[in-house]
Amino acid sequence: WIGQAPFVDTDHVFVNLGDGTYSHSGLLAIRASAAANINITYKILCNDAVAMTGGQSADIDVSPPRIARQVASEGVREIRVVAEDPAKYPATMHWPRGCTVHHRDELELVQRDLAKVPGLTVLIYDQVCAAEKRRRRKRGTLPVPAHRVIINEEVCEGCGDCGLQSNCVAIVPVETPSGRKRQIDQSSCNMDMSCIKGFCPALVTVSDVRPRRSKSRALHSLESAHLPQPAMAPLDRPWDIVVAGIGGTGVVTIGALLGMAAHVAGKGVTVLDMIGMAQKGGAVVSHVRIADTPGELHAPRITDGGTRLLLACDMVTAAAPDTLRKLAPGTTTAVVNTEKTMTGAFALDPDLEYPLPALEKALEDAVGSAAIHVVDATRLASRLLGDGIAANLFMLGYALQKGLLPLPDHAIDRAIELNGVAVEMNRQAVLLGRHAAHDMAAVCSLVSTGDAPDSRDEGTLVERHAAFLASWQDRAWAERYLDLVHLISDAERRLTPDCNGLAVAVAREAFRLMSYKDEYEVARLYTDGNFRKRLQETFEGKPGLQFHLAPPLISHRDPASGHRAKRTFGSWILVVFRCLAAMRRLRGTVLDPFGWQRDRREERRLIADYFERMNEVAIALTPANHAAAVDLANAPSGIRGFGHVKEAAIARARVQEAEALAAFRNARQPQPASSAA
């Protein structure tokens, strides 16, 4: 930037700098920028860990006050500190003259202010690395916060704004008959609460609880069941193991435990962890090589096609080209976790599909279908042990019982003990994995399957949607929906008997538009009993609840974004919700206190427009324009969310609707015959 600045139109840039880099050389760049007198803001992240290379401490004291004083001496014009907890700094803290401390919620405003300051400025962001927090909590060196976040899936619209605001991999998709929603993976949640900034009333803070696990009686009955002694894999040559998974879930721990277990058993071992820059959420692959003697191991990296056991803790990482090259049919046996863990791109693309068929085919081509053991490890570990992180140890126990490890069970148990972290849970996870390998049905019987999933055939969905709409408003509202669906279904059957998909699209999208989540509906979905049931299934303890809402009449505008700011309400708001739910018959009448809002008027207009378009489709449908009719029926599919999020989605949907409507009308017009020149 020092070289480019005089020759470009851009007036100012931000530069990101970690505290580890700052400690060894970053200060020199700041000094050079001061000397060059360019317009630049350095954003120095003080996260208490050198995350790129494993979470070590920085070489020197890199506390925000020290950095602030140091950069002030280099001639920085303005210094701002943004902290997760500004209250931790007492009024007597020695800051440079003019330096101010702000909450992290003010980050956008602070950045805008610094961008206007000519010359060199510095923003110091003070927040401990989220992955390090989770590690320290697990080790007992950092207290576990009293609050967790849960998403009411009934209220959730699947818009993805919570993931966009937090960029958090703990926000995962859940497929429901009403479409894709979101939920919080409590096992990987870092509990920094940034997701509640998503503009959505479905996010609820829960306190004084812990994730629910299976009753100890059920676990005890399994632990006391007969379990045959596992066979050991032969060590006629080095036994090569690839562990492929996601950073922050214990993949490196598996390699370390295998290494220590081999040492305890008197074997030779090498462990090579290939983590790149992935400390949380990225790909991690460990190469573990075990031999009778250390002299048999000449290199830590496994050769292409040499893997004897693949522990696929994550299918995306396991099916990556670099991993697949290490596998070979007839040589490799794979133990695969079936959990569908989305990549980080899901935070930016709420409709991202998990490429399960492609991943399964890649693994089958690499090792052969007969050599793959499929294990629902994450679900079983979460439900039985209360923590999905135990899934990797569960898989290790499964491989041990199947005779896929050249180590005795007592060596692995001793390695877990020596590791000294979550010893009891890790032992239980390995034992459960062994029982699953011996009798999967017995393990699965300990996990309640819940209600049978709803069928997704057209008839069942329409009946379900009609019943829901009757609860949403009344039976007349449901009948209006059924009339439209039957109209389109009859038209498709009569006019395009060889085509399908239109009636299903209308049944789905008309329902979504007609069941919009206004104040009455959000209140009903919080008080109909399903949310309370979900809390009881997810957590143990008596939960304290906080709701994060942006009521239109009493919410102020955020100065940075211009959008309504959310406010926090205690569990007393449930009394208000019950009253609102009982008042839903006022919806759309002259007595509706919310009906005048722009959001509510727009939602009613969308329904009227959709019915008008579909009535036109029912009259003018032909085989030639059927595909365009399906596109037109699906045009509202992207309309999700609340407030400004939904407004933006509606604008996009209007463009798609106009294009689909033009295509529908043009396709039904007879094409003029071309004349010869």
XYZ file of C-alpha atoms in Angstrom:
677
model
C 0.000 0.000 0.000
C 2.909 2.324 0.636
C 3.884 1.871 -3.011
C 0.377 1.899 -4.462
C -1.196 4.737 -2.482
C 0.073 7.650 -4.623
C -1.209 6.080 -7.840
C -4.745 4.848 -7.058
C -8.089 6.513 -6.371
C -8.664 4.618 -3.121
C -8.073 6.996 -0.216
C -7.696 4.532 2.639
C -7.236 0.828 3.440
C -7.543 -1.436 6.460
C -4.819 -3.971 7.207
C -5.359 -6.976 9.486
C -2.533 -7.910 11.817
C -2.446 -10.644 14.473
C -0.821 -10.071 17.838
C 1.674 -12.861 17.146
C 2.843 -11.259 13.901
C 2.861 -7.859 15.595
C 5.171 -9.202 18.295
C 7.893 -10.372 15.915
C 7.754 -8.037 12.909
C 4.425 -6.284 12.513
C 5.550 -3.182 14.368
C 8.085 -2.537 11.608
C 5.271 -2.284 9.044
C 3.442 0.192 11.274
C 6.645 2.227 11.592
C 7.101 2.239 7.819
C 3.508 3.375 7.281
C 4.037 6.262 9.686
C 7.163 7.303 7.842
C 5.396 7.133 4.465
C 2.489 9.254 5.788
C -0.185 7.162 4.037
C -3.838 6.761 4.979
C -4.057 3.363 6.599
C -5.671 1.694 9.619
C -4.033 -1.340 11.207
C -6.548 -3.665 12.871
C -4.512 -5.549 15.463
C -6.218 -8.675 16.770
C -5.307 -9.469 20.366
C -6.714 -12.991 20.647
C -4.219 -14.396 23.177
C -3.091 -17.166 20.823
C -0.962 -17.671 17.723
C -3.792 -19.532 16.052
C -2.020 -20.148 12.731
C 0.480 -22.567 14.220
C -1.362 -24.192 17.107
C -2.523 -21.691 19.707
C 0.801 -20.836 21.347
C 1.374 -17.690 23.387
C 2.998 -14.706 21.704
C 6.717 -14.149 22.224
C 6.241 -10.945 24.232
C 3.542 -9.159 26.213
C 0.974 -8.135 23.624
C -1.746 -6.818 25.905
C -3.867 -4.041 24.391
C -2.587 -1.324 26.778
C 1.030 -2.154 25.934
C 0.363 -2.235 22.195
C -1.518 1.062 22.410
C 1.369 2.775 24.185
C 3.900 1.286 21.780
C 2.129 2.335 18.571
C 1.415 5.778 20.049
C 5.154 6.275 20.342
C 5.482 5.510 16.624
C 3.350 8.493 15.657
C -0.100 6.941 15.222
C -2.761 9.658 14.814
C -5.711 7.887 16.452
C -6.004 4.699 18.546
C -9.242 2.872 19.345
C -9.708 -0.296 21.390
C -12.702 -2.557 20.705
C -13.229 -5.245 23.333
C -15.565 -8.135 24.008
C -15.720 -6.955 27.634
C -14.700 -3.296 28.003
C -15.592 -3.402 31.711
C -12.461 -5.438 32.427
C -10.385 -2.280 31.992
C -10.517 -0.085 35.130
C -10.683 3.685 34.897
C -7.094 3.837 36.174
C -5.763 1.866 33.180
C -2.858 3.699 31.532
C -3.853 4.368 27.922
C -2.188 6.823 25.535
C -3.736 10.272 25.313
C -6.928 10.228 23.234
C -7.279 6.435 23.155
C -10.856 5.265 23.796
C -12.338 1.834 24.579
C -15.536 0.560 22.911
C -17.687 -2.569 22.962
C -17.284 -4.909 20.000
C -20.831 -4.093 18.887
C -19.520 -0.632 17.952
C -16.870 -2.051 15.616
C -18.516 -0.810 12.418
C -18.890 2.755 13.709
C -15.321 2.825 14.998
C -13.994 1.629 11.653
C -15.956 4.287 9.797
C -14.572 6.998 12.059
C -10.973 5.835 11.667
C -11.321 5.638 7.882
C -11.953 9.393 7.866
C -8.790 10.226 9.824
C -5.844 11.137 7.550
C -2.581 9.321 8.148
C -1.875 6.258 10.279
C -4.495 4.943 12.724
C -4.743 1.755 14.791
C -7.730 -0.297 15.939
C -6.977 -2.907 18.608
C -9.554 -5.714 18.794
C -9.426 -7.489 22.150
C -11.081 -10.914 22.304
C -9.599 -14.293 23.193
C -9.615 -16.783 20.304
C -12.930 -18.630 20.395
C -11.311 -22.018 19.749
C -8.871 -21.404 22.600
C -11.752 -20.520 24.887
C -13.405 -23.821 24.133
C -10.178 -25.753 24.762
C -9.604 -24.001 28.062
C -13.177 -24.608 29.176
C -12.757 -28.282 28.401
C -9.554 -28.351 30.459
C -11.154 -26.468 33.324
C -8.866 -23.437 33.084
C -11.659 -21.105 31.944
C -15.169 -21.002 33.419
C -18.062 -22.100 31.226
C -20.473 -19.212 30.540
C -23.861 -19.448 32.160
C -25.617 -18.697 28.872
C -26.172 -20.703 25.714
C -28.148 -19.963 22.559
C -30.917 -22.111 21.115
C -32.919 -21.553 17.938
C -36.653 -22.102 17.882
C -36.853 -24.001 14.602
C -40.563 -23.260 14.232
C -39.870 -19.521 14.208
C -36.670 -19.799 12.158
C -37.054 -18.850 8.490
C -33.757 -20.354 7.335
C -32.558 -16.988 6.012
C -29.025 -17.501 7.365
C -28.592 -14.013 8.845
C -27.409 -15.492 12.154
C -24.594 -17.281 10.323
C -23.790 -14.205 8.281
C -23.472 -12.064 11.411
C -21.404 -14.570 13.401
C -19.579 -16.521 10.663
C -19.892 -19.465 13.045
C -19.665 -23.129 12.062
C -21.782 -24.124 15.078
C -24.874 -22.873 13.217
C -25.921 -25.908 11.235
C -28.824 -26.682 8.896
C -31.703 -28.919 9.874
C -34.087 -30.211 7.233
C -37.775 -30.139 8.154
C -41.022 -30.707 6.226
C -41.326 -26.911 6.185
C -37.908 -26.494 4.609
C -34.394 -25.921 5.841
C -34.038 -24.274 9.242
C -31.112 -23.607 11.571
C -30.014 -25.033 14.900
C -27.032 -24.556 17.201
C -24.611 -27.452 17.545
C -24.076 -27.156 21.297
C -20.958 -29.348 21.105
C -19.036 -26.963 18.842
C -20.604 -23.693 20.021
C -17.999 -21.233 21.318
C -20.668 -19.325 23.250
C -19.533 -15.866 22.194
C -23.203 -14.996 21.518
C -22.503 -13.113 18.281
C -25.201 -15.110 16.461
C -27.947 -13.300 18.372
C -27.129 -10.223 16.289
C -28.921 -11.979 13.439
C -32.192 -10.125 12.825
C -34.459 -12.954 13.883
C -36.749 -13.616 16.883
C -35.921 -17.347 16.815
C -32.670 -16.903 18.767
C -33.126 -17.391 22.503
C -30.528 -17.211 25.265
C -30.801 -20.030 27.811
C -29.045 -19.913 31.190
C -28.323 -22.353 34.032
C -28.495 -25.472 31.859
C -26.211 -28.039 30.291
C -26.687 -30.222 27.200
C -28.825 -33.241 27.980
C -27.297 -36.677 27.867
C -28.776 -40.143 28.086
C -29.811 -41.379 31.499
C -26.920 -42.956 33.396
C -29.018 -46.075 33.976
C -29.184 -46.742 30.241
C -25.456 -46.173 29.838
C -24.718 -48.406 32.811
C -26.754 -51.235 31.303
C -24.662 -50.992 28.148
C -21.356 -50.737 29.972
C -22.126 -53.848 32.006
C -23.114 -55.856 28.922
C -20.776 -58.545 27.643
C -18.158 -57.188 25.245
C -15.722 -59.587 23.550
C -12.046 -58.770 23.660
C -11.108 -57.096 20.362
C -8.623 -58.703 18.021
C -5.465 -56.784 17.155
C -4.598 -55.936 13.565
C -1.415 -57.699 12.395
C 1.865 -55.802 12.281
C 3.538 -57.824 9.535
C 4.350 -54.405 8.114
C 3.733 -50.864 9.417
C 0.067 -50.151 10.023
C -0.795 -46.797 8.464
C -3.788 -44.816 9.719
C -5.244 -41.614 8.253
C -7.488 -39.564 10.536
C -9.430 -36.957 8.536
C -11.674 -34.404 10.202
C -12.365 -30.811 11.159
C -10.098 -28.547 13.165
C -11.243 -28.044 16.738
C -13.081 -31.383 17.047
C -10.249 -33.494 18.424
C -8.646 -34.906 15.271
C -5.140 -34.083 16.508
C -6.095 -35.592 19.876
C -6.868 -38.916 18.165
C -3.378 -38.955 16.665
C -1.828 -38.077 20.023
C -3.771 -40.817 21.808
C -2.772 -43.415 19.209
C 0.830 -42.292 19.510
C 0.835 -42.614 23.280
C -1.044 -45.931 23.157
C 1.591 -47.309 20.778
C 4.308 -46.118 23.153
C 2.535 -47.786 26.098
C 2.293 -51.009 24.082
C 6.008 -50.894 23.242
C 5.517 -50.219 19.531
C 7.215 -47.834 17.164
C 5.074 -44.884 16.070
C 5.166 -41.628 14.129
C 2.416 -39.002 14.059
C 2.241 -36.261 11.448
C -0.520 -33.672 11.831
C -1.312 -31.728 8.685
C -3.387 -28.818 9.947
C -2.341 -25.946 7.696
C -4.123 -22.878 9.055
C -7.100 -24.850 10.407
C -7.497 -24.422 14.142
C -11.289 -24.358 14.012
C -13.542 -25.417 11.206
C -10.914 -26.247 8.572
C -9.555 -29.520 7.244
C -7.188 -31.505 9.476
C -5.505 -34.774 8.479
C -3.264 -36.835 10.753
C -0.920 -39.564 9.499
C -0.288 -42.214 12.157
C 2.160 -45.032 11.438
C 2.567 -47.916 13.899
C 5.174 -50.689 13.662
C 6.661 -53.383 15.859
C 9.871 -51.386 16.234
C 10.830 -47.745 15.573
C 13.428 -48.900 13.070
C 10.726 -49.998 10.644
C 9.449 -46.446 10.238
C 11.544 -44.377 7.857
C 9.144 -41.466 7.133
C 6.120 -40.058 8.965
C 4.079 -39.370 5.838
C 1.947 -42.237 4.517
C 2.663 -43.149 0.900
C -0.059 -42.999 -1.756
C -2.249 -46.082 -1.541
C -0.623 -47.228 1.701
C -3.383 -46.494 4.214
C -4.693 -49.503 6.120
C -7.341 -47.625 8.143
C -9.174 -44.399 7.349
C -10.987 -42.790 10.264
C -13.244 -40.420 8.316
C -14.444 -38.157 11.113
C -15.645 -35.746 8.406
C -16.651 -36.894 4.927
C -15.658 -33.687 3.139
C -12.085 -33.888 4.424
C -11.937 -37.648 3.884
C -13.022 -37.302 0.253
C -10.529 -34.529 -0.530
C -8.090 -35.414 -3.348
C -5.026 -35.393 -1.064
C -6.713 -37.885 1.279
C -8.104 -40.120 -1.466
C -4.605 -40.585 -2.906
C -3.588 -42.306 0.329
C -6.325 -44.943 -0.037
C -6.507 -48.098 -2.155
C -9.071 -50.877 -2.746
C -8.099 -54.111 -1.044
C -5.752 -52.251 1.306
C -7.825 -49.616 3.085
C -10.746 -50.101 5.445
C -12.744 -46.943 6.156
C -14.792 -46.091 9.228
C -16.984 -43.172 8.144
C -18.966 -40.747 10.294
C -22.240 -40.022 8.488
C -22.692 -36.584 10.069
C -23.301 -33.939 7.387
C -21.033 -31.134 8.540
C -21.348 -28.061 6.341
C -18.253 -26.172 5.267
C -17.651 -22.532 6.179
C -19.275 -21.461 2.892
C -22.653 -22.281 4.451
C -22.450 -19.033 6.446
C -22.579 -17.102 3.159
C -24.871 -19.408 1.193
C -27.921 -20.518 3.221
C -29.040 -22.828 0.388
C -25.731 -24.662 0.074
C -26.346 -28.372 -0.448
C -24.238 -31.027 1.230
C -22.650 -33.078 -1.595
C -23.359 -36.441 0.046
C -23.751 -38.566 -3.129
C -20.491 -37.265 -4.581
C -18.612 -37.837 -1.314
C -19.978 -41.360 -0.922
C -19.033 -42.240 -4.492
C -15.523 -40.848 -4.060
C -14.929 -42.997 -0.982
C -16.471 -46.084 -2.574
C -14.249 -45.669 -5.631
C -11.213 -45.271 -3.392
C -11.663 -48.284 -1.096
C -14.637 -50.295 -2.382
C -18.101 -50.340 -0.825
C -17.441 -53.575 1.077
C -14.583 -51.939 2.998
C -16.662 -49.033 4.349
C -18.163 -49.060 7.847
C -20.827 -46.365 8.170
C -21.331 -45.024 11.702
C -23.731 -42.301 12.884
C -21.109 -41.295 15.422
C -21.958 -37.651 16.044
C -25.646 -38.246 16.692
C -25.011 -41.183 19.026
C -22.236 -39.386 20.915
C -24.312 -36.222 21.275
C -27.419 -38.011 22.519
C -25.657 -40.479 24.811
C -22.779 -38.364 26.142
C -24.134 -34.844 25.677
C -21.211 -33.730 23.500
C -20.689 -34.328 19.788
C -16.947 -33.809 20.286
C -16.914 -37.374 21.641
C -17.749 -38.676 18.148
C -14.098 -39.081 17.148
C -13.336 -41.189 20.234
C -16.511 -43.148 19.513
C -15.128 -43.966 16.058
C -11.781 -44.925 17.552
C -13.554 -47.406 19.837
C -15.501 -48.756 16.853
C -12.288 -49.358 14.888
C -10.676 -50.959 17.948
C -13.499 -53.476 18.410
C -13.516 -54.317 14.690
C -9.862 -55.351 14.893
C -8.660 -52.436 12.768
C -6.007 -51.224 15.229
C -2.728 -52.998 16.074
C -3.058 -51.951 19.717
C -4.639 -53.534 22.821
C -7.586 -51.836 24.483
C -5.707 -51.290 27.758
C -3.045 -49.227 25.928
C -5.677 -46.846 24.538
C -7.310 -46.578 27.947
C -3.951 -45.718 29.517
C -3.305 -43.083 26.819
C -6.649 -41.435 27.625
C -5.742 -41.415 31.301
C -2.327 -39.858 30.630
C -3.890 -37.209 28.401
C -5.745 -35.978 31.469
C -8.524 -34.090 29.640
C -12.168 -35.211 29.919
C -10.900 -38.655 30.882
C -14.228 -40.153 31.941
C -16.142 -38.930 28.883
C -13.401 -40.096 26.518
C -13.371 -43.525 28.121
C -17.137 -43.755 27.781
C -16.939 -42.651 24.145
C -14.431 -45.389 23.291
C -16.504 -47.968 25.163
C -19.692 -46.902 23.387
C -17.903 -47.155 20.054
C -16.789 -50.669 20.907
C -20.326 -51.645 21.866
C -21.607 -50.137 18.603
C -19.174 -52.275 16.644
C -20.334 -55.360 18.564
C -24.085 -54.629 18.639
C -25.157 -51.419 16.901
C -28.843 -52.107 17.522
C -28.305 -52.170 21.278
C -26.570 -48.784 21.210
C -29.172 -47.219 18.937
C -31.943 -48.455 21.219
C -30.669 -46.079 23.908
C -31.359 -43.081 21.679
C -34.986 -42.126 21.260
C -35.874 -41.686 17.638
C -38.526 -39.043 18.406
C -41.579 -38.600 16.269
C -41.637 -40.321 12.915
C -40.599 -37.889 10.185
C -43.410 -36.453 8.123
C -43.860 -37.937 4.701
C -42.974 -35.526 1.931
C -45.442 -36.744 -0.674
C -47.753 -34.074 -2.035
C -50.953 -35.273 -0.374
C -49.482 -35.503 3.117
C -47.787 -32.128 2.824
C -50.956 -30.415 1.660
C -52.947 -31.896 4.554
C -50.258 -30.876 7.024
C -50.073 -27.367 5.599
C -53.845 -26.942 5.695
C -53.991 -28.000 9.343
C -51.184 -25.567 10.161
C -52.928 -22.677 8.376
C -56.135 -23.383 10.298
C -54.135 -22.929 13.512
C -52.380 -19.912 12.042
C -55.680 -18.129 11.424
C -58.847 -20.170 10.903
C -60.410 -22.856 8.714
C -61.428 -20.345 6.042
C -57.776 -19.410 5.576
C -56.880 -23.082 5.166
C -59.710 -23.579 2.670
C -58.376 -20.709 0.574
C -55.027 -22.486 0.428
C -56.628 -25.818 -0.491
C -58.689 -24.195 -3.251
C -55.557 -22.836 -4.913
C -53.646 -26.109 -4.619
C -56.540 -28.107 -6.051
C -56.985 -25.577 -8.868
C -53.348 -25.906 -9.925
C -53.280 -29.670 -9.413
C -56.334 -30.134 -11.628
C -54.936 -27.797 -14.293
C -51.596 -29.618 -14.355
C -53.289 -32.996 -14.616
C -55.657 -31.893 -17.418
C -53.478 -29.556 -19.463
C -50.011 -31.074 -19.018
C -50.544 -34.751 -18.134
C -46.954 -35.647 -18.979
C -45.452 -32.920 -16.751
C -45.192 -32.586 -12.994
C -43.706 -30.385 -10.290
C -46.039 -27.399 -10.564
C -48.616 -28.512 -7.999
C -45.885 -29.431 -5.505
C -44.231 -26.026 -5.944
C -47.517 -24.184 -5.436
C -48.386 -26.278 -2.376
C -45.040 -25.410 -0.817
C -44.716 -21.732 -1.741
C -48.361 -20.752 -1.191
C -48.109 -22.239 2.290
C -44.943 -20.290 3.052
C -46.479 -17.016 1.915
C -49.754 -17.605 3.755
C -48.090 -18.571 7.051
C -45.892 -15.482 7.345
C -44.479 -14.940 10.819
C -45.958 -11.738 12.144
C -46.225 -10.774 15.801
C -49.180 -13.100 16.377
C -47.520 -16.112 14.774
C -44.180 -15.713 16.538
C -46.082 -15.486 19.815
C -48.117 -18.618 18.992
C -45.033 -20.629 18.061
C -43.418 -19.787 21.390
C -46.459 -20.729 23.463
C -47.941 -23.800 21.740
C -45.807 -26.174 23.835
C -43.354 -27.294 21.149
C -40.634 -24.820 22.169
C -40.820 -25.881 25.803
C -40.602 -29.516 24.715
C -37.529 -28.743 22.601
C -35.837 -27.066 25.567
C -36.419 -30.123 27.729
C -35.042 -32.432 25.033
C -31.914 -30.316 24.523
C -30.933 -29.237 28.038
C -30.899 -30.424 31.612
C -31.836 -28.018 34.396
C -34.422 -25.293 34.839
C -33.697 -22.828 32.033
C -33.744 -19.087 32.396
C -34.803 -17.501 29.118
C -33.977 -14.261 27.352
C -35.634 -13.308 24.066
C -33.946 -10.982 21.579
C -36.578 -9.051 19.661
C -36.976 -5.840 17.677
C -40.577 -4.679 18.244
C -41.388 -2.007 15.674
C -42.932 0.526 18.048
C -40.229 0.601 20.719
C -37.007 -0.337 18.898
C -34.476 2.334 17.971
C -32.426 2.338 14.800
C -28.838 1.133 14.836
C -26.676 4.160 13.900
C -24.290 2.055 11.822
C -26.741 -0.031 9.780
C -29.935 1.998 10.004
C -31.875 -1.170 10.858
C -34.024 -1.733 13.912
C -31.867 -2.779 16.863
C -32.809 -5.829 18.899
C -33.669 -5.626 22.581
C -33.515 -8.289 25.270
C -36.631 -9.404 27.141
C -36.909 -11.820 30.048
C -39.185 -14.829 30.294
C -42.031 -12.511 31.315
C -42.497 -11.807 27.608
C -44.137 -15.237 27.356
C -47.191 -13.751 29.095
C -47.350 -11.120 26.339
C -46.898 -13.869 23.743
C -49.893 -15.786 25.111
C -52.049 -12.683 24.839
C -50.856 -11.995 21.283
C -51.452 -15.590 20.244
C -55.031 -15.365 21.499
C -55.530 -12.142 19.506
C -54.520 -13.607 16.142
C -58.135 -13.517 14.899
C -57.658 -9.736 14.645
C -55.050 -10.273 11.944
C -55.964 -8.362 8.796
C -59.004 -6.648 10.308
C -59.462 -2.938 11.081
C -58.741 -3.769 14.725
C -55.306 -5.240 13.935
C -52.775 -2.968 15.722
C -49.935 -4.302 13.567
C -51.718 -4.313 10.217
C -50.594 -0.817 9.247
C -46.897 -1.739 9.277
C -45.138 -1.806 5.937
C -43.931 -5.379 6.576
C -47.472 -6.640 7.154
C -48.904 -4.798 4.142
C -46.169 -6.188 1.920
C -46.778 -9.742 3.150
C -50.475 -9.495 2.336
C -49.644 -8.035 -1.082
C -47.329 -10.961 -1.811
C -50.152 -13.421 -1.129
C -52.602 -11.557 -3.366
C -50.055 -11.297 -6.173
C -49.207 -14.992 -5.919
C -52.851 -16.030 -6.174
C -53.295 -13.739 -9.193
C -50.272 -15.249 -10.951
C -51.321 -18.821 -10.221
C -54.860 -18.191 -11.456
C -53.325 -17.002 -14.721
C -51.186 -20.145 -14.805
C -54.231 -22.372 -14.287
C -55.902 -20.825 -17.324
C -52.959 -20.558 -19.722
C -50.869 -23.612 -18.798
C -49.482 -25.642 -21.729
C -46.697 -28.208 -22.121
C -44.631 -25.464 -23.746
C -44.760 -23.114 -20.758
C -44.927 -25.674 -17.955
C -41.248 -25.254 -17.006
C -41.679 -21.473 -16.873
C -44.793 -21.952 -14.732
C -42.786 -24.006 -12.232
C -40.165 -21.247 -12.097
C -42.912 -18.697 -11.515
C -44.433 -20.798 -8.753
C -41.021 -21.130 -7.094
C -40.164 -17.420 -7.359
C -41.025 -16.692 -3.671
C -38.790 -19.510 -2.409
C -36.038 -17.088 -1.436
C -38.329 -14.829 0.599
C -37.242 -15.509 4.157
C -36.252 -13.717 7.290
C -37.557 -10.709 9.141
C -37.375 -6.951 8.788
C -34.673 -5.649 6.465
C -33.491 -9.193 5.687
C -36.898 -10.071 4.310
C -37.176 -6.744 2.463
C -33.990 -7.514 0.537
C -35.226 -11.043 -0.196
C -38.540 -9.694 -1.513
C -36.717 -7.330 -3.861
C -34.724 -10.224 -5.290
C -37.846 -12.382 -5.609
C -39.680 -9.624 -7.489
C -36.966 -9.636 -10.143
C -37.130 -13.431 -10.464
C -40.923 -13.307 -10.634
C -40.876 -10.746 -13.441
C -38.425 -12.836 -15.464
C -40.419 -16.048 -14.902
C -43.722 -14.351 -15.749
C -42.304 -12.975 -18.991
C -40.970 -16.433 -19.883
C -44.360 -18.003 -19.120
C -46.296 -15.546 -21.254
C -43.827 -15.687 -24.140
C -43.745 -19.484 -24.148
C -47.494 -19.749 -24.563
C -47.531 -17.395 -27.548
C -47.364 -19.112 -30.949
C -44.073 -18.414 -32.659
C -44.379 -16.596 -36.045
C -43.282 -18.633 -39.038
C -39.957 -17.511 -40.452
C -39.968 -16.414 -44.094
C -37.319 -17.358 -46.604
C -35.062 -14.521 -47.643
